[in-house]
């Protein structure tokens, strides 16, 4: 299915947010995720279903002022 | 001691972590200033989490408290969502709340700011609002649940220094018990000393250190200026006068004519 991940269209097979992170080789306890504009805490990623056309944001710590 | 949301600090300089020539220089600047609080952000991760992980490891190694920001957010929704994500990643209720209203000046959208501050304060966040020097907006932010204020003194990154000293003085006078931190617009240590002499509690800056010729040396210079400004405020600076006043006693002058 087709997802918009961090603003870019990607073809993926995963059915949950946790599986999606694994499929795309994301790892680390410092990642933050949102699905269609709503925050998904790390503990809810295993049960968070994703569907065709969903927008996923994957963020991590960055320098800032 | 500086007290912010129940936590005490020796340093009155809050330092940003962006724009340095390298991460190592940023780390050295933090150490040179004996800095205890740094600002950080959240951005899209594209390298499997490695970029963010390296940065986060470096910050953690500095032993400082982090203040996540919502830099670049232009709406209440963006700011609130970013704040919620930052709380999970950085494991802190602290938040530097920015809701930007204008691309050119990076002036805060004070209406969105107050709304977001209320939502986040009710959700348990301890909000550090990046605001203008407007007195009524300051009152609204306090009503919304903020227990400190961070007015700008000039646009972000402009290095112009205090543009409206009267407004800064007015805020200090109206809110004697609220921690006031000048955030944005500081260019030189003398600017920082000036706002500290007005009785401001702390200064938050980034570009003035990060883009200096020698960021580590400049971080140290700012730390000294902020300390000097604080000591001067506590010592009670002389107010300007219109006329000259002799400092040497006039009584006891010899008469030669």
mmCIF file of C-alpha atoms in Angstrom:
data_model
loop_
_atom_site.group_PDB
_atom_site.id
_atom_site.type_symbol
_atom_site.label_atom_id
_atom_site.label_comp_id
_atom_site.label_asym_id
_atom_site.label_seq_id
_atom_site.Cartn_x
_atom_site.Cartn_y
_atom_site.Cartn_z
ATOM 1 C CA UNK A 1 0.000 0.000 0.000
ATOM 2 C CA UNK A 2 0.950 3.605 -0.453
ATOM 3 C CA UNK A 3 1.754 5.844 2.551
ATOM 4 C CA UNK A 4 2.998 9.413 2.908
ATOM 5 C CA UNK A 5 5.990 9.114 5.245
ATOM 6 C CA UNK A 6 7.605 12.365 6.351
ATOM 7 C CA UNK A 7 6.049 14.027 3.349
ATOM 8 C CA UNK A 8 7.225 11.466 0.785
ATOM 9 C CA UNK A 9 5.154 8.777 -0.906
ATOM 10 C CA UNK A 10 6.357 5.212 -0.111
ATOM 11 C CA UNK A 11 5.155 1.707 -1.014
ATOM 12 C CA UNK A 12 5.176 -0.474 2.118
ATOM 13 C CA UNK A 13 3.771 -3.787 3.315
ATOM 14 C CA UNK A 14 3.538 -3.304 7.088
ATOM 15 C CA UNK A 15 0.137 -3.313 8.773
ATOM 16 C CA UNK A 16 1.023 -1.569 12.023
ATOM 17 C CA UNK A 17 3.100 1.452 12.895
ATOM 18 C CA UNK A 18 5.596 -0.703 14.798
ATOM 19 C CA UNK A 19 5.995 -3.006 11.796
ATOM 20 C CA UNK A 20 6.405 -0.001 9.529
ATOM 21 C CA UNK A 21 9.307 1.326 11.627
ATOM 22 C CA UNK A 22 10.970 -2.083 11.467
ATOM 23 C CA UNK A 23 10.385 -2.389 7.715
ATOM 24 C CA UNK A 24 11.971 1.014 7.080
ATOM 25 C CA UNK A 25 14.886 0.199 9.418
ATOM 26 C CA UNK A 26 14.064 2.823 12.011
ATOM 27 C CA UNK A 27 15.364 2.025 15.488
ATOM 28 C CA UNK A 28 15.849 3.913 18.736
ATOM 29 C CA UNK A 29 13.897 4.938 21.816
ATOM 30 C CA UNK A 30 14.169 8.591 20.835
ATOM 31 C CA UNK A 31 11.766 8.439 17.906
ATOM 32 C CA UNK A 32 8.375 10.140 18.001
ATOM 33 C CA UNK A 33 5.520 9.180 15.713
ATOM 34 C CA UNK A 34 2.248 10.644 14.493
ATOM 35 C CA UNK A 35 -0.449 9.172 12.270
ATOM 36 C CA UNK A 36 -2.665 11.511 10.244
ATOM 37 C CA UNK A 37 -1.737 14.423 12.505
ATOM 38 C CA UNK A 38 -2.335 12.628 15.824
ATOM 39 C CA UNK A 39 0.468 11.587 18.172
ATOM 40 C CA UNK A 40 1.017 7.845 18.550
ATOM 41 C CA UNK A 41 3.034 7.078 21.718
ATOM 42 C CA UNK A 42 5.655 4.324 21.459
ATOM 43 C CA UNK A 43 3.592 1.917 23.614
ATOM 44 C CA UNK A 44 0.683 2.133 21.139
ATOM 45 C CA UNK A 45 2.663 1.477 17.947
ATOM 46 C CA UNK A 46 2.204 -2.310 18.106
ATOM 47 C CA UNK A 47 -1.565 -1.968 17.971
ATOM 48 C CA UNK A 48 -1.741 1.087 15.730
ATOM 49 C CA UNK A 49 -3.129 -0.082 12.359
ATOM 50 C CA UNK A 50 -2.099 1.776 9.239
ATOM 51 C CA UNK A 51 -4.052 1.950 5.987
ATOM 52 C CA UNK A 52 -3.514 2.987 2.395
ATOM 53 C CA UNK A 53 -3.077 6.756 2.049
ATOM 54 C CA UNK A 54 -2.200 7.369 5.718
ATOM 55 C CA UNK A 55 0.211 10.144 6.573
ATOM 56 C CA UNK A 56 2.978 9.120 8.966
ATOM 57 C CA UNK A 57 5.446 11.442 10.654
ATOM 58 C CA UNK A 58 8.631 10.028 12.208
ATOM 59 C CA UNK A 59 10.585 12.618 14.198
ATOM 60 C CA UNK A 60 13.747 12.560 16.270
ATOM 61 C CA UNK A 61 15.801 14.956 18.426
ATOM 62 C CA UNK A 62 17.474 17.769 16.537
ATOM 63 C CA UNK A 63 19.416 20.898 17.390
ATOM 64 C CA UNK A 64 17.257 23.895 18.174
ATOM 65 C CA UNK A 65 17.235 27.450 19.425
ATOM 66 C CA UNK B 1 19.599 31.166 42.342
ATOM 67 C CA UNK B 2 17.367 31.153 39.287
ATOM 68 C CA UNK B 3 14.149 29.220 39.914
ATOM 69 C CA UNK B 4 12.091 27.967 36.954
ATOM 70 C CA UNK B 5 9.049 25.795 37.592
ATOM 71 C CA UNK B 6 10.419 24.652 40.942
ATOM 72 C CA UNK B 7 13.945 23.850 39.723
ATOM 73 C CA UNK B 8 16.962 25.899 40.770
ATOM 74 C CA UNK B 9 19.907 26.893 38.580
ATOM 75 C CA UNK B 10 23.183 28.739 39.075
ATOM 76 C CA UNK B 11 23.509 29.739 35.421
ATOM 77 C CA UNK B 12 21.206 32.416 34.052
ATOM 78 C CA UNK B 13 22.052 31.633 30.426
ATOM 79 C CA UNK B 14 19.838 29.270 28.447
ATOM 80 C CA UNK B 15 21.642 28.246 25.277
ATOM 81 C CA UNK B 16 20.393 27.021 21.917
ATOM 82 C CA UNK B 17 22.111 24.066 20.256
ATOM 83 C CA UNK B 18 21.738 25.040 16.582
ATOM 84 C CA UNK B 19 23.977 26.727 13.976
ATOM 85 C CA UNK B 20 27.374 25.813 15.519
ATOM 86 C CA UNK B 21 30.266 24.909 13.207
ATOM 87 C CA UNK B 22 30.193 21.377 14.670
ATOM 88 C CA UNK B 23 28.518 19.351 17.445
ATOM 89 C CA UNK B 24 31.831 19.296 19.343
ATOM 90 C CA UNK B 25 32.028 23.099 19.339
ATOM 91 C CA UNK B 26 28.427 23.266 20.566
ATOM 92 C CA UNK B 27 29.325 20.936 23.431
ATOM 93 C CA UNK B 28 32.408 23.003 24.307
ATOM 94 C CA UNK B 29 30.345 26.212 24.273
ATOM 95 C CA UNK B 30 27.856 24.688 26.715
ATOM 96 C CA UNK B 31 30.726 23.734 29.008
ATOM 97 C CA UNK B 32 32.468 27.125 28.673
ATOM 98 C CA UNK B 33 29.300 28.930 29.759
ATOM 99 C CA UNK B 34 28.698 26.455 32.627
ATOM 100 C CA UNK B 35 25.327 26.153 30.971
ATOM 101 C CA UNK B 36 22.570 24.139 32.708
ATOM 102 C CA UNK B 37 19.663 24.393 30.259
ATOM 103 C CA UNK B 38 19.759 23.922 26.473
ATOM 104 C CA UNK B 39 17.017 24.138 23.872
ATOM 105 C CA UNK B 40 16.386 21.305 21.409
ATOM 106 C CA UNK B 41 13.830 20.498 18.721
ATOM 107 C CA UNK B 42 12.169 17.616 16.883
ATOM 108 C CA UNK B 43 12.551 17.149 13.143
ATOM 109 C CA UNK B 44 11.827 14.500 10.522
ATOM 110 C CA UNK B 45 14.230 11.600 10.787
ATOM 111 C CA UNK B 46 15.350 10.034 7.533
ATOM 112 C CA UNK B 47 18.368 7.957 8.471
ATOM 113 C CA UNK B 48 16.772 5.162 10.443
ATOM 114 C CA UNK B 49 16.961 7.217 13.614
ATOM 115 C CA UNK B 50 20.728 7.555 13.555
ATOM 116 C CA UNK B 51 21.035 11.341 13.120
ATOM 117 C CA UNK B 52 18.706 12.105 15.992
ATOM 118 C CA UNK B 53 20.240 9.373 18.114
ATOM 119 C CA UNK B 54 23.747 10.778 17.794
ATOM 120 C CA UNK B 55 22.602 14.286 18.654
ATOM 121 C CA UNK B 56 20.554 13.064 21.614
ATOM 122 C CA UNK B 57 23.508 11.043 22.969
ATOM 123 C CA UNK B 58 25.717 14.133 22.824
ATOM 124 C CA UNK B 59 23.141 16.273 24.654
ATOM 125 C CA UNK B 60 22.671 13.611 27.320
ATOM 126 C CA UNK B 61 26.431 13.424 27.856
ATOM 127 C CA UNK B 62 26.449 17.144 28.778
ATOM 128 C CA UNK B 63 24.370 16.556 31.909
ATOM 129 C CA UNK B 64 22.107 19.544 31.212
ATOM 130 C CA UNK B 65 18.360 19.956 31.379
ATOM 131 C CA UNK B 66 16.658 20.136 27.984
ATOM 132 C CA UNK B 67 13.991 22.592 26.925
ATOM 133 C CA UNK B 68 12.298 21.278 23.757
ATOM 134 C CA UNK B 69 10.896 23.923 21.422
ATOM 135 C CA UNK B 70 8.110 24.107 18.877
ATOM 136 C CA UNK B 71 10.198 26.198 16.482
ATOM 137 C CA UNK B 72 8.719 26.625 13.035
ATOM 138 C CA UNK B 73 5.151 25.868 14.097
ATOM 139 C CA UNK B 74 2.669 28.329 12.614
ATOM 140 C CA UNK B 75 -0.569 26.973 14.077
ATOM 141 C CA UNK B 76 -1.912 25.926 17.472
ATOM 142 C CA UNK B 77 -2.463 22.380 16.189
ATOM 143 C CA UNK B 78 1.136 22.063 14.940
ATOM 144 C CA UNK B 79 2.542 23.436 18.180
ATOM 145 C CA UNK B 80 0.403 21.241 20.441
ATOM 146 C CA UNK B 81 1.144 18.070 18.458
ATOM 147 C CA UNK B 82 4.874 18.838 18.364
ATOM 148 C CA UNK B 83 4.790 19.493 22.119
ATOM 149 C CA UNK B 84 3.149 16.142 22.818
ATOM 150 C CA UNK B 85 5.748 14.336 20.702
ATOM 151 C CA UNK B 86 8.578 16.252 22.403
ATOM 152 C CA UNK B 87 7.282 15.324 25.845
ATOM 153 C CA UNK B 88 7.478 11.646 24.992
ATOM 154 C CA UNK B 89 10.928 11.767 23.382
ATOM 155 C CA UNK B 90 12.646 14.095 25.853
ATOM 156 C CA UNK B 91 10.743 12.888 28.944
ATOM 157 C CA UNK B 92 10.069 16.406 30.224
ATOM 158 C CA UNK B 93 7.013 18.598 30.748
ATOM 159 C CA UNK B 94 9.083 21.657 29.900
ATOM 160 C CA UNK B 95 8.295 23.301 26.608
ATOM 161 C CA UNK B 96 9.508 26.408 24.830
ATOM 162 C CA UNK B 97 6.314 27.334 23.032
ATOM 163 C CA UNK B 98 6.690 29.105 19.710
ATOM 164 C CA UNK B 99 3.758 29.855 17.448
ATOM 165 C CA UNK B 100 5.160 31.935 14.610
ATOM 166 C CA UNK B 101 2.916 34.564 13.039
ATOM 167 C CA UNK B 102 5.123 36.202 10.428
ATOM 168 C CA UNK B 103 7.738 34.712 8.109
ATOM 169 C CA UNK B 104 9.912 37.820 7.835
ATOM 170 C CA UNK B 105 10.110 38.868 11.472
ATOM 171 C CA UNK B 106 9.445 35.457 13.072
ATOM 172 C CA UNK B 107 7.154 37.452 15.330
ATOM 173 C CA UNK B 108 5.008 35.262 17.570
ATOM 174 C CA UNK B 109 1.323 34.855 16.714
ATOM 175 C CA UNK B 110 0.309 35.951 20.196
ATOM 176 C CA UNK B 111 -3.325 34.876 19.744
ATOM 177 C CA UNK B 112 -2.335 31.333 18.826
ATOM 178 C CA UNK B 113 0.338 31.433 21.509
ATOM 179 C CA UNK B 114 -2.149 32.153 24.295
ATOM 180 C CA UNK B 115 -4.507 29.445 23.019
ATOM 181 C CA UNK B 116 -1.749 26.847 22.753
ATOM 182 C CA UNK B 117 -0.373 27.845 26.162
ATOM 183 C CA UNK B 118 -3.775 27.222 27.733
ATOM 184 C CA UNK B 119 -4.202 23.810 26.075
ATOM 185 C CA UNK B 120 -0.698 22.698 27.020
ATOM 186 C CA UNK B 121 -0.798 24.060 30.593
ATOM 187 C CA UNK B 122 -4.068 22.194 31.198
ATOM 188 C CA UNK B 123 -2.367 19.077 29.823
ATOM 189 C CA UNK B 124 0.407 19.333 32.430
ATOM 190 C CA UNK B 125 3.081 21.100 30.412
ATOM 191 C CA UNK B 126 5.302 23.739 32.014
ATOM 192 C CA UNK B 127 5.286 26.306 29.269
ATOM 193 C CA UNK B 128 8.080 28.771 28.416
ATOM 194 C CA UNK B 129 6.238 31.084 25.991
ATOM 195 C CA UNK B 130 8.272 32.917 23.360
ATOM 196 C CA UNK B 131 6.297 36.164 23.192
ATOM 197 C CA UNK B 132 6.565 39.847 22.342
ATOM 198 C CA UNK B 133 7.053 42.564 24.956
ATOM 199 C CA UNK B 134 3.294 43.315 24.980
ATOM 200 C CA UNK B 135 2.006 43.729 28.523
ATOM 201 C CA UNK B 136 -1.557 42.543 27.903
ATOM 202 C CA UNK B 137 -0.390 39.428 26.061
ATOM 203 C CA UNK B 138 1.867 38.729 29.042
ATOM 204 C CA UNK B 139 -1.143 38.938 31.365
ATOM 205 C CA UNK B 140 -3.118 36.557 29.144
ATOM 206 C CA UNK B 141 -0.250 34.064 29.096
ATOM 207 C CA UNK B 142 -0.113 34.061 32.891
ATOM 208 C CA UNK B 143 -3.896 33.582 33.041
ATOM 209 C CA UNK B 144 -3.504 30.684 30.589
ATOM 210 C CA UNK B 145 -1.245 28.907 33.084
ATOM 211 C CA UNK B 146 2.296 30.050 32.234
ATOM 212 C CA UNK B 147 4.390 30.747 35.318
ATOM 213 C CA UNK B 148 7.178 32.532 33.473
ATOM 214 C CA UNK B 149 7.496 34.696 30.370
ATOM 215 C CA UNK B 150 10.045 34.894 27.550
ATOM 216 C CA UNK B 151 9.674 38.198 25.694
ATOM 217 C CA UNK B 152 11.845 38.925 22.676
ATOM 218 C CA UNK B 153 14.037 42.016 22.692
ATOM 219 C CA UNK B 154 14.444 42.002 18.883
ATOM 220 C CA UNK B 155 13.651 39.521 16.079
ATOM 221 C CA UNK B 156 15.242 36.050 16.285
ATOM 222 C CA UNK B 157 18.784 36.016 14.932
ATOM 223 C CA UNK B 158 18.810 39.775 14.259
ATOM 224 C CA UNK B 159 21.531 40.524 16.851
ATOM 225 C CA UNK B 160 20.071 43.998 17.303
ATOM 226 C CA UNK B 161 19.802 43.933 21.091
ATOM 227 C CA UNK B 162 17.037 45.586 23.130
ATOM 228 C CA UNK B 163 14.819 47.604 20.763
ATOM 229 C CA UNK B 164 12.264 48.706 23.341
ATOM 230 C CA UNK B 165 13.834 49.080 26.751
ATOM 231 C CA UNK B 166 10.761 50.889 28.109
ATOM 232 C CA UNK B 167 8.542 47.906 27.304
ATOM 233 C CA UNK B 168 10.999 45.485 28.928
ATOM 234 C CA UNK B 169 11.180 47.729 31.986
ATOM 235 C CA UNK B 170 7.383 47.898 32.107
ATOM 236 C CA UNK B 171 7.074 44.098 32.059
ATOM 237 C CA UNK B 172 9.602 43.818 34.888
ATOM 238 C CA UNK B 173 7.692 46.421 36.908
ATOM 239 C CA UNK B 174 4.308 44.778 36.372
ATOM 240 C CA UNK B 175 5.445 41.232 37.147
ATOM 241 C CA UNK B 176 7.997 41.512 39.949
ATOM 242 C CA UNK B 177 7.563 37.865 40.988
ATOM 243 C CA UNK B 178 7.343 36.180 37.565
ATOM 244 C CA UNK B 179 10.605 34.840 36.103
ATOM 245 C CA UNK B 180 11.326 36.887 32.972
ATOM 246 C CA UNK B 181 13.741 35.558 30.362
ATOM 247 C CA UNK B 182 14.734 37.599 27.316
ATOM 248 C CA UNK B 183 14.518 35.199 24.392
ATOM 249 C CA UNK B 184 15.720 36.283 20.959
ATOM 250 C CA UNK B 185 17.431 39.322 19.491
ATOM 251 C CA UNK B 186 20.537 39.433 21.677
ATOM 252 C CA UNK B 187 23.702 40.023 19.622
ATOM 253 C CA UNK B 188 26.447 40.893 22.085
ATOM 254 C CA UNK B 189 27.296 40.313 25.730
ATOM 255 C CA UNK B 190 26.587 44.012 26.416
ATOM 256 C CA UNK B 191 22.982 43.460 25.250
ATOM 257 C CA UNK B 192 22.644 40.593 27.697
ATOM 258 C CA UNK B 193 24.165 42.666 30.493
ATOM 259 C CA UNK B 194 21.731 45.485 29.712
ATOM 260 C CA UNK B 195 18.602 43.352 30.131
ATOM 261 C CA UNK B 196 20.032 41.707 33.245
ATOM 262 C CA UNK B 197 20.631 45.187 34.709
ATOM 263 C CA UNK B 198 16.907 45.848 34.153
ATOM 264 C CA UNK B 199 16.223 42.958 36.507
ATOM 265 C CA UNK B 200 15.536 40.194 34.006
ATOM 266 C CA UNK B 201 16.092 36.756 35.480
ATOM 267 C CA UNK B 202 17.854 35.088 32.560
ATOM 268 C CA UNK B 203 18.695 35.244 28.870
ATOM 269 C CA UNK B 204 18.067 32.660 26.156
ATOM 270 C CA UNK B 205 20.196 32.946 23.055
ATOM 271 C CA UNK B 206 21.662 30.850 20.274
ATOM 272 C CA UNK B 207 22.844 32.655 17.152
ATOM 273 C CA UNK B 208 24.989 35.230 18.996
ATOM 274 C CA UNK B 209 27.150 32.407 20.352
ATOM 275 C CA UNK B 210 26.892 29.831 17.561
ATOM 276 C CA UNK B 211 27.745 32.255 14.726
ATOM 277 C CA UNK B 212 30.485 34.134 16.595
ATOM 278 C CA UNK B 213 34.039 33.858 15.257
ATOM 279 C CA UNK B 214 34.882 31.719 18.282
ATOM 280 C CA UNK B 215 31.649 30.297 19.741
ATOM 281 C CA UNK B 216 33.340 28.762 22.794
ATOM 282 C CA UNK B 217 35.016 32.040 23.794
ATOM 283 C CA UNK B 218 31.776 33.942 23.129
ATOM 284 C CA UNK B 219 29.811 31.548 25.342
ATOM 285 C CA UNK B 220 32.205 32.362 28.171
ATOM 286 C CA UNK B 221 31.904 36.102 27.466
ATOM 287 C CA UNK B 222 28.105 35.903 27.625
ATOM 288 C CA UNK B 223 28.225 33.995 30.907
ATOM 289 C CA UNK B 224 30.365 36.737 32.457
ATOM 290 C CA UNK B 225 28.198 39.562 31.082
ATOM 291 C CA UNK B 226 25.027 37.937 32.380
ATOM 292 C CA UNK B 227 26.577 37.435 35.797
ATOM 293 C CA UNK B 228 27.837 41.056 35.845
ATOM 294 C CA UNK B 229 24.422 42.373 34.789
ATOM 295 C CA UNK B 230 22.726 40.382 37.536
ATOM 296 C CA UNK B 231 25.148 41.616 40.197
ATOM 297 C CA UNK B 232 24.670 45.195 38.959
ATOM 298 C CA UNK B 233 20.880 44.885 39.202
ATOM 299 C CA UNK B 234 21.123 43.577 42.758
ATOM 300 C CA UNK B 235 23.576 46.360 43.624
ATOM 301 C CA UNK B 236 21.117 49.064 42.499
ATOM 302 C CA UNK B 237 22.408 50.930 39.418
ATOM 303 C CA UNK B 238 22.453 54.738 39.399
ATOM 304 C CA UNK B 239 19.664 56.357 37.369
ATOM 305 C CA UNK B 240 20.735 58.741 34.566
ATOM 306 C CA UNK B 241 20.718 62.478 35.422
ATOM 307 C CA UNK B 242 20.352 65.549 33.241
ATOM 308 C CA UNK B 243 23.093 67.584 34.950
ATOM 309 C CA UNK B 244 26.684 66.928 35.950
ATOM 310 C CA UNK B 245 27.257 66.120 39.615
ATOM 311 C CA UNK B 246 30.830 66.433 40.924
ATOM 312 C CA UNK B 247 32.232 63.305 42.467
ATOM 313 C CA UNK B 248 35.101 65.034 44.293
ATOM 314 C CA UNK B 249 33.991 66.948 47.443
ATOM 315 C CA UNK B 250 33.520 70.676 46.832
ATOM 316 C CA UNK B 251 33.779 71.537 50.516
ATOM 317 C CA UNK B 252 37.377 72.203 51.585
ATOM 318 C CA UNK B 253 38.515 73.696 48.295
ATOM 319 C CA UNK B 254 41.543 75.955 48.736
ATOM 320 C CA UNK B 255 41.141 79.632 47.840
ATOM 321 C CA UNK B 256 43.960 81.080 45.692
ATOM 322 C CA UNK B 257 42.551 84.385 44.652
#
